[in-house]
Phi, psi and omega in degrees: 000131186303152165313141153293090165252173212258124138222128189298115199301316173293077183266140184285139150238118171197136175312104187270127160245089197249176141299338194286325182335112170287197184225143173232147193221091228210132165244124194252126185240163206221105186199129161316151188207133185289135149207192181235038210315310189249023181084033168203139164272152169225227165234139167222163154268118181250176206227112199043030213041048179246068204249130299349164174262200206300165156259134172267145178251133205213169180248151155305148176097324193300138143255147172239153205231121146253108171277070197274126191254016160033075216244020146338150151251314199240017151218196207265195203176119155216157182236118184257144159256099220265121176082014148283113173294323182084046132340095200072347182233064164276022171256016161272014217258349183059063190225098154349091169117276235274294171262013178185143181304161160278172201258106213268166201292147179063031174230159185224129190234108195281130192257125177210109207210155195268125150292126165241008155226145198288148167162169182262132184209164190230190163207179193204161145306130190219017155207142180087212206245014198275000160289348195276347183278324206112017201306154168155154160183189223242144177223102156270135188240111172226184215254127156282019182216041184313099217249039160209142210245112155191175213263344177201183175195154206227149180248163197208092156245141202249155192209168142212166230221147132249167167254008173266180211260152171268019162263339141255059194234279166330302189299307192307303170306327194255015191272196190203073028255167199268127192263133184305181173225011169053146189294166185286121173316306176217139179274143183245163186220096170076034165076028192218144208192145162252133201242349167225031166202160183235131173261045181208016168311313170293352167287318189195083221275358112007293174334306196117328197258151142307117180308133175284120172253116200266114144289153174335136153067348167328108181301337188266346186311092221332133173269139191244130158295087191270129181213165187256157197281177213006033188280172157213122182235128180279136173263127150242126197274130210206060167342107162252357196326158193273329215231291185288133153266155188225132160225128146306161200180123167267115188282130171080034160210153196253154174227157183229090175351197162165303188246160148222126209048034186088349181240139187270139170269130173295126175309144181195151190256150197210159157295295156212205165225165171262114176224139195253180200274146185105350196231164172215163181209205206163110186245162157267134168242146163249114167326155174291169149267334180284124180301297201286113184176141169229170210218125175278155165221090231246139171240117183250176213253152170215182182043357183236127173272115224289183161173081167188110173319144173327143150242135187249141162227187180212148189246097171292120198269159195278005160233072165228162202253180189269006177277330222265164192242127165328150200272329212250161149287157165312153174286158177275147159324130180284162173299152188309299194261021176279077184263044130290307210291317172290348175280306185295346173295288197295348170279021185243001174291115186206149184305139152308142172303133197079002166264145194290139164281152178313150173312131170315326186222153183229140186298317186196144191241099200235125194251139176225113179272140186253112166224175173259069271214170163232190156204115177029054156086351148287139189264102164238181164223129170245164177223116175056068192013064211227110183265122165332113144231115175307083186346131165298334186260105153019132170266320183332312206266318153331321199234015128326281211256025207348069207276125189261303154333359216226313193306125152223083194270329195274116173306136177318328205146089192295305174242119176225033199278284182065219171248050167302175180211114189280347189285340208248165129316132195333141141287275226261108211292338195284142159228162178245165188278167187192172170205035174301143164231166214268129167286056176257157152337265035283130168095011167243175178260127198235109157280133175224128182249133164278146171201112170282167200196174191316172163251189189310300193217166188079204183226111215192119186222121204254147138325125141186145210264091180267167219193113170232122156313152145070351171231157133254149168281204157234139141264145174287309205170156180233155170191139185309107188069224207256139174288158193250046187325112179103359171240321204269327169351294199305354196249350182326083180295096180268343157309296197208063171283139177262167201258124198204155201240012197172121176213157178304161131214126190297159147327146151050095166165186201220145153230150160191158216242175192202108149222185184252139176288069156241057168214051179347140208128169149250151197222126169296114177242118172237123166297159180257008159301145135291353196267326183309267202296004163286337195271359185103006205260072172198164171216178176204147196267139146247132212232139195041079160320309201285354200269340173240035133294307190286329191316149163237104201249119148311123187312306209288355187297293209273342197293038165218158174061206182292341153310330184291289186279004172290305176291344174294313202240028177299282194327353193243010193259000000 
């Protein structure tokens, strides 16, 4: 008789706090290192000489004290921990300008902040292009009250790889005119990908690549997923690409949403998933009964058109032997620009029963025109045509101390839609740089409609995937060309929205969201492409202004820019 999973239709949500609550404690260091991620060696960063780095396991309630050692020579270092809110601790939040200087070469920075909720979350590099190097690695958070039932689990973290450095990945974005960086040499699964070879090569001597044959100890060599016949096993999935949108696929297995971003979802079966850099999900696979048998397991580029191969893996049943080859080919990818088939995947998203719906109403309403822009002739991206560059001096510790040179309280732009026309390119192409930040109150309900829109030339409207620190949201809802303030509201889902910390925005289309400002701090909202935010395509909240003047913010947060020198001379005032 097939395994069982038990899942309890009701979920509680709450934030654990005990006594009982551990310390996990770790010190780490962060230095280039040769690997082999796709079978061509390259540079990657690794962490204690580990690429990816470790995963950490941690209980809701634990704190964790990281001692990030900075073993660079000539740059800087941060670890953001993606989908922690830092409740009370946002200069632990890791965003390089915003909450904390970067951790300069030979120095060392203690991260030391509470999860305080269960879910699959990851952490990253947050300065400069370094996720892109490989700085990442997987941060599980579990429940001492787990309502979900299975027999084992497995982590699945996606990548994507080039073989160019990421300083000149960076040079290229920042050049005049801006040389592409072109698509990802090889997609990676758990940091090991093939880039001149296929292990499905026998399938379709076409490809072009030669089948991969694997040595001992091959740093790209497929990590294989052994599992036993009537089982049910959680995948946890965890996007970091630099670039790529993605889907995943079990060849010959049905999969069952459950979690997303860290938050449970009403279950719902799938073939496969559309997953964008920035998100994590937590799928169910249930197993067979035939023991002898191996399974592809494949993730292809979506939403970009690709030229970059499937990364493949095998879900191996424990009597098959390690010689025998799957029977079947990889499942194929869906097309790249089939975006119904990915809008119908994320409308199948909706909150599991027992999470509180969103406030009925918001408080104050921020429309972010996504465009494409130049400056004297640099290819930048702004929102509501203002291109990001981020200060030297910290905005926290700006708004610490109140270094009035420093201070960027004045907002950029709430609405700048207007009579724009998203469909076209800019008539006027120019924007300017900026470091304004979005101002609220504590304790209100805040909309932010994303709303996309043309590129610079052709008729070419891109993905990008956002990502707000320190909070989750509700998504509301999507739709299709410029958004209709007072009309598409009415379209609003207020019911069973789901709670998400990375959401989508479609070609030509709007997505939009709802949370509430109770987490004094400043906050990074960003796309999580890298190459968008090196280019400007972000903003940032500060939120209970008056709540972080009074914070007792570690001095070692702030020690760069004016801040540096304000602590230099507190004792002498």
């Amino acid at each position: 008789m097939a395994a069982m999973v038990l899942w309890l239709v009701t979920v509680v949500v709450v934030a654990v706090h005990s006594a009982s609550a551990g310390v996990i404690e770790a010190e780490w260091e962060v230095k280039y290192k040769f690997w082999w991620p796709d079978c061509k060696e390259g540079m990657v960063m690794a962490i204690n000489g580990q690429f990816p780095g470790p995963t950490i396991n941690a209980v809701a309630g634990d704190t964790l004290i990281i001692h990030v050692t900075n073993k660079l020579s000539t740059e800087g270092v941060v670890i953001h921990w993606h989908g922690i809110r830092q409740i009370g601790t946002p200069w632990a939040d890791g965003a390089a300008g915003v909450t904390q200087c970067a951790i300069s070469p030979g120095e060392t920075f203690t991260y030391n902040f509470t999860v305080d909720k269960a879910g699959t979350h990851f952490y990253h590099g947050h300065y400069g292009m370094q996720r892109s190097a490989g700085l990442y690695g997987m941060l599980i958070v579990r429940s001492p009250k787990e309502r979900l039932r299975y027999d084992g689990e497995f982590n699945l973290l996606l990548s994507d790889w080039w073989h160019q450095s990421i300083h000149l990945q960076e040079l290229f974005l920042s050049t005049s005119p801006m040389r592409w960086i072109g698509e990802p040499q090889s997609l990676l699964i758990n940091g090991r990908g093939q880039s001149n070879c296929s292990q499905a090569a026998y399938f379709n001597k076409t490809i072009g690549l030669k089948q991969c044959t694997f040595r001992e100890n091959d740093q790209c060599a497929p990590e294989t997923l052994r599992v036993e016949p009537n089982r049910v096993y959680r995948l946890r999935i965890a996007s970091t690409t630099a670039l790529a949108s993605l889907n995943l696929a079990v060849e010959g297995h049905e999969l069952e949403v459950v979690e997303a971003d860290g938050n449970y979802v009403a279950p719902f079966k799938v073939n496969d998933i559309d997953i964008y850099s920035g998100e994590t999900y937590s799928v169910l696979l249930r197993t067979h009964s035939t023991p002898s048998s191996k399974h592809w397991i494949s993730v292809g580029v979506r939403g970009r058109k690709p030229n970059t191969t499937q990364a493949l893996t095998m879900l191996h049943y424990v009597g098959a032997s390690d010689a025998e080859r799957p029977i079947r080919p990889p499942p194929v990818t869906p097309r790249w620009d089939d975006y119904n088939r990915s809008k119908s995947f994320t409308n199948k998203i909706f909150a599991a029963k027992g999470y509180p719906p969103p406030p009925e109403k918001s408080d104050d309403q921020l429309i972010l025109l996504n465009t494409q822009n130049l400056i004297d002739d640099y290819t930048k991206w702004a929102i509501n045509n203002v291109s990001l560059s981020v200060p030297a001096t910290p905005y926290l510790g700006s708004i610490r101390y109140n270094i009035t040179p420093a201070l960027h309280l004045k907002s950029p732009g709430k609405v700048l839609i207007g009579d724009y026309d998203i469909m076209k390119p800019p008539v006027n192409p120019n924007t300017t740089k900026g470091s304004g930040i979005y101002n609220f109150p504590s304790g209100i309900v805040v909309d932010v409609i994303l709303q996309n829109a043309n590129v610079l030339k052709g008729v070419v409207s891109e993905i990008h995937p956002w990502h707000l620190h320190g909070h989750d949201f509700w998504v509301l809802g999507y739709g299709e060309g410029k958004f209709k303030p007072g009309i598409d509201e009415k379209t609003y889902n207020l019911k069973n929205p789901p709670l998400r910390n990375t959401v989508v925005l479609y070609p030509f289309g709007w997505t939009a969201l709802r949370f509430v400002t109770d987490n004094p701090g400043v906050w990074f909202f960003h796309c999580h492409i890298e190459p968008h935010l090196h280019m400007g395509m972000g903003v940032v909240f500060a939120e209970g202004v008056d709540r972080i003047g009074k914070m007792d913010i570690p001095d070692e947060a702030l020690g760069c820019g004016l801040t540096r020198k304000w602590l230099m001379n507190r004792g002498r005032r």
